[in-house]
Amino acid sequence: MQLNGDQRLEAYRRMLRIRRFEEEGMRQFKGDKIPGFFHSSVGQEAAIVGACLALRDDDAMTGTHRSHGHPIGKGAHLDALMAEVMGKEGGICKGRGGSMHFADNSVGIISESAIVGGGIPLATGCAFSARVRGVDQVTLCFFGDGAVNQGTFHESLNMASLWKLPVIYLCENNGYAITTSLAQSHGQPDIALRAAGYGMPGVTVDGQDVCAVYEAAAQAVRRARAGEGPTLIVANTYRFDEHSFGLVISGEPYRSVEEVEAHKRDRDPILLYRTVLLEEGINEESLGAVEDEVAEAVKQAVKFALASPMPRPETLPDYMFNSPLAGQYSSAAGLERN
């Protein structure tokens, strides 16, 4: 299956929405408007959008700590997402979830988890629910290469295979678990081969090619809806920014400046896809209109988020005030608890 006419431009729109949202989020983080951490998905937009476009609106999805892009890839509005990362009442979780814990039923996001591999069993359970309910809903589960070494990955894939659950496990393999490379942490660095141990297809795709990701995801969705069980997709991608924005890595660099710059120059998924669209006959005027539309949407999202009120202190859990980040949160939020 290939992206159709309308989907081609929509893919560009959603990838650009993720990129501009993340860029603006980093600016707001530097301005102390966003508490806690900010994990940018810049560079990984094609892996996200290609997979999400293969889903129906009522399909479910789980994410990771690096999940601002996942709801955007599924079609979520930006206003409430920006308010959530700022910890505001107007956010999708009323400011209680923050950057790493989005949940948005309007686009089927049942959970995003800051725990490495934490979303994998949740997605498996969601797929089991669909089977019990007798519906053809599928669940898309995002996780990173670091999560592949977690027990939850192996237990969940085994269970899903045994019960032929309608779930797609999509590994966003950006090559590094924080600072640890794939070669340093995986006895078998070809992640897709692990699928064979659980009797399911394992597919590796270029995660910088939105069309390739879509085709693999669409095939996996077809299998899942037909009752043929789960699929493991490994989208080889690249994280352009640090593990967490502003994070300073001490000691020997784990990747060179030259490596990062080469990916930004030659493997930017948005620039690659823009070139494809121009070659396919979509003109600069049409792409420019999408770019202007996205810029305005992000601008309005920031305006909405900044104007949204902070949660009342008495409605917040104690950990927001007792954790090591309490001072940063209270400063950004303008909150105090006696």
mmCIF file of N, CA and C in Angstrom, residues 41-48 66 143-145 170-176 205-209 213 234-240 255 259 263 267 269:
data_model
loop_
_atom_site.group_PDB
_atom_site.id
_atom_site.type_symbol
_atom_site.label_atom_id
_atom_site.label_comp_id
_atom_site.label_asym_id
_atom_site.label_seq_id
_atom_site.Cartn_x
_atom_site.Cartn_y
_atom_site.Cartn_z
ATOM 1 N N SER A 41 11.711 15.083 19.593
ATOM 2 C CA SER A 41 11.709 14.023 18.583
ATOM 3 C C SER A 41 12.129 14.542 17.214
ATOM 4 N N VAL A 42 12.811 15.681 17.175
ATOM 5 C CA VAL A 42 13.294 16.227 15.907
ATOM 6 C C VAL A 42 14.248 15.225 15.257
ATOM 7 N N GLY A 43 13.987 14.913 14.007
ATOM 8 C CA GLY A 43 14.758 13.923 13.266
ATOM 9 C C GLY A 43 14.018 12.605 13.101
ATOM 10 N N GLN A 44 13.013 12.373 13.960
ATOM 11 C CA GLN A 44 12.300 11.096 13.949
ATOM 12 C C GLN A 44 10.870 11.226 13.406
ATOM 13 N N GLU A 45 10.572 12.320 12.740
ATOM 14 C CA GLU A 45 9.202 12.611 12.331
ATOM 15 C C GLU A 45 8.621 11.609 11.332
ATOM 16 N N ALA A 46 9.446 11.113 10.428
ATOM 17 C CA ALA A 46 8.933 10.196 9.398
ATOM 18 C C ALA A 46 8.508 8.861 10.000
ATOM 19 N N ALA A 47 9.271 8.367 10.972
ATOM 20 C CA ALA A 47 8.913 7.106 11.615
ATOM 21 C C ALA A 47 7.567 7.225 12.313
ATOM 22 N N ILE A 48 7.324 8.379 12.929
ATOM 23 C CA ILE A 48 6.075 8.608 13.647
ATOM 24 C C ILE A 48 4.899 8.727 12.682
ATOM 25 N N ARG A 66 9.619 10.242 24.871
ATOM 26 C CA ARG A 66 9.864 11.142 23.735
ATOM 27 C C ARG A 66 8.632 11.115 22.829
ATOM 28 N N PHE A 143 8.229 2.446 20.854
ATOM 29 C CA PHE A 143 9.265 2.332 21.882
ATOM 30 C C PHE A 143 10.619 2.505 21.203
ATOM 31 N N GLY A 144 11.653 2.708 22.002
ATOM 32 C CA GLY A 144 12.982 2.916 21.456
ATOM 33 C C GLY A 144 13.843 1.669 21.508
ATOM 34 N N ASP A 145 15.031 1.747 20.932
ATOM 35 C CA ASP A 145 15.931 0.594 20.907
ATOM 36 C C ASP A 145 16.355 0.169 22.307
ATOM 37 N N LEU A 170 6.355 -0.968 17.164
ATOM 38 C CA LEU A 170 7.217 -0.169 16.299
ATOM 39 C C LEU A 170 8.374 0.413 17.106
ATOM 40 N N CYS A 171 9.559 -0.080 16.803
ATOM 41 C CA CYS A 171 10.774 0.397 17.472
ATOM 42 C C CYS A 171 11.359 1.569 16.701
ATOM 43 N N GLU A 172 11.397 2.732 17.337
ATOM 44 C CA GLU A 172 12.090 3.894 16.776
ATOM 45 C C GLU A 172 13.566 3.750 17.161
ATOM 46 N N ASN A 173 14.311 3.103 16.307
ATOM 47 C CA ASN A 173 15.715 2.820 16.591
ATOM 48 C C ASN A 173 16.568 4.020 16.183
ATOM 49 N N ASN A 174 16.844 4.900 17.151
ATOM 50 C CA ASN A 174 17.679 6.065 16.836
ATOM 51 C C ASN A 174 19.157 5.814 17.156
ATOM 52 N N GLY A 175 19.472 4.571 17.503
ATOM 53 C CA GLY A 175 20.873 4.186 17.634
ATOM 54 C C GLY A 175 21.481 4.357 19.001
ATOM 55 N N TYR A 176 20.795 5.083 19.884
ATOM 56 C CA TYR A 176 21.377 5.356 21.200
ATOM 57 C C TYR A 176 20.318 5.289 22.291
ATOM 58 N N VAL A 205 12.849 -1.002 8.314
ATOM 59 C CA VAL A 205 12.601 0.012 7.287
ATOM 60 C C VAL A 205 13.467 1.242 7.551
ATOM 61 N N ASP A 206 13.634 2.039 6.513
ATOM 62 C CA ASP A 206 14.315 3.321 6.642
ATOM 63 C C ASP A 206 13.375 4.291 7.354
ATOM 64 N N GLY A 207 13.678 4.583 8.599
ATOM 65 C CA GLY A 207 12.813 5.450 9.391
ATOM 66 C C GLY A 207 12.853 6.905 9.001
ATOM 67 N N GLN A 208 13.703 7.268 8.036
ATOM 68 C CA GLN A 208 13.721 8.643 7.525
ATOM 69 C C GLN A 208 12.873 8.768 6.258
ATOM 70 N N ASP A 209 12.285 7.688 5.833
ATOM 71 C CA ASP A 209 11.451 7.652 4.625
ATOM 72 C C ASP A 209 10.003 7.401 5.041
ATOM 73 N N VAL A 213 7.930 3.702 5.802
ATOM 74 C CA VAL A 213 7.342 3.372 7.101
ATOM 75 C C VAL A 213 5.846 3.115 6.952
ATOM 76 N N VAL A 234 10.962 -2.257 12.821
ATOM 77 C CA VAL A 234 12.095 -1.481 13.308
ATOM 78 C C VAL A 234 12.357 -0.358 12.303
ATOM 79 N N ALA A 235 12.104 0.864 12.731
ATOM 80 C CA ALA A 235 12.325 2.038 11.879
ATOM 81 C C ALA A 235 13.650 2.667 12.280
ATOM 82 N N ASN A 236 14.655 2.519 11.453
ATOM 83 C CA ASN A 236 15.971 3.078 11.755
ATOM 84 C C ASN A 236 15.956 4.581 11.503
ATOM 85 N N THR A 237 16.108 5.343 12.580
ATOM 86 C CA THR A 237 15.961 6.792 12.512
ATOM 87 C C THR A 237 17.132 7.452 13.236
ATOM 88 N N TYR A 238 17.013 8.730 13.559
ATOM 89 C CA TYR A 238 18.115 9.431 14.214
ATOM 90 C C TYR A 238 17.583 10.609 15.013
ATOM 91 N N ARG A 239 18.085 10.733 16.225
ATOM 92 C CA ARG A 239 17.721 11.843 17.105
ATOM 93 C C ARG A 239 18.695 12.993 16.877
ATOM 94 N N PHE A 240 18.181 14.138 16.399
ATOM 95 C CA PHE A 240 19.047 15.264 16.072
ATOM 96 C C PHE A 240 19.553 15.995 17.315
ATOM 97 N N ARG A 255 28.887 10.577 20.559
ATOM 98 C CA ARG A 255 28.753 10.685 19.112
ATOM 99 C C ARG A 255 29.414 11.994 18.691
ATOM 100 N N GLU A 259 29.027 13.416 12.926
ATOM 101 C CA GLU A 259 27.954 12.440 12.733
ATOM 102 C C GLU A 259 26.587 13.116 12.770
ATOM 103 N N HIS A 263 23.817 13.732 9.518
ATOM 104 C CA HIS A 263 22.410 13.322 9.516
ATOM 105 C C HIS A 263 21.496 14.508 9.253
ATOM 106 N N ARG A 267 20.102 13.445 5.944
ATOM 107 C CA ARG A 267 19.067 12.485 6.335
ATOM 108 C C ARG A 267 17.902 13.136 7.066
ATOM 109 N N PRO A 269 14.376 13.895 7.529
ATOM 110 C CA PRO A 269 13.209 13.258 6.897
ATOM 111 C C PRO A 269 12.262 14.247 6.235
#
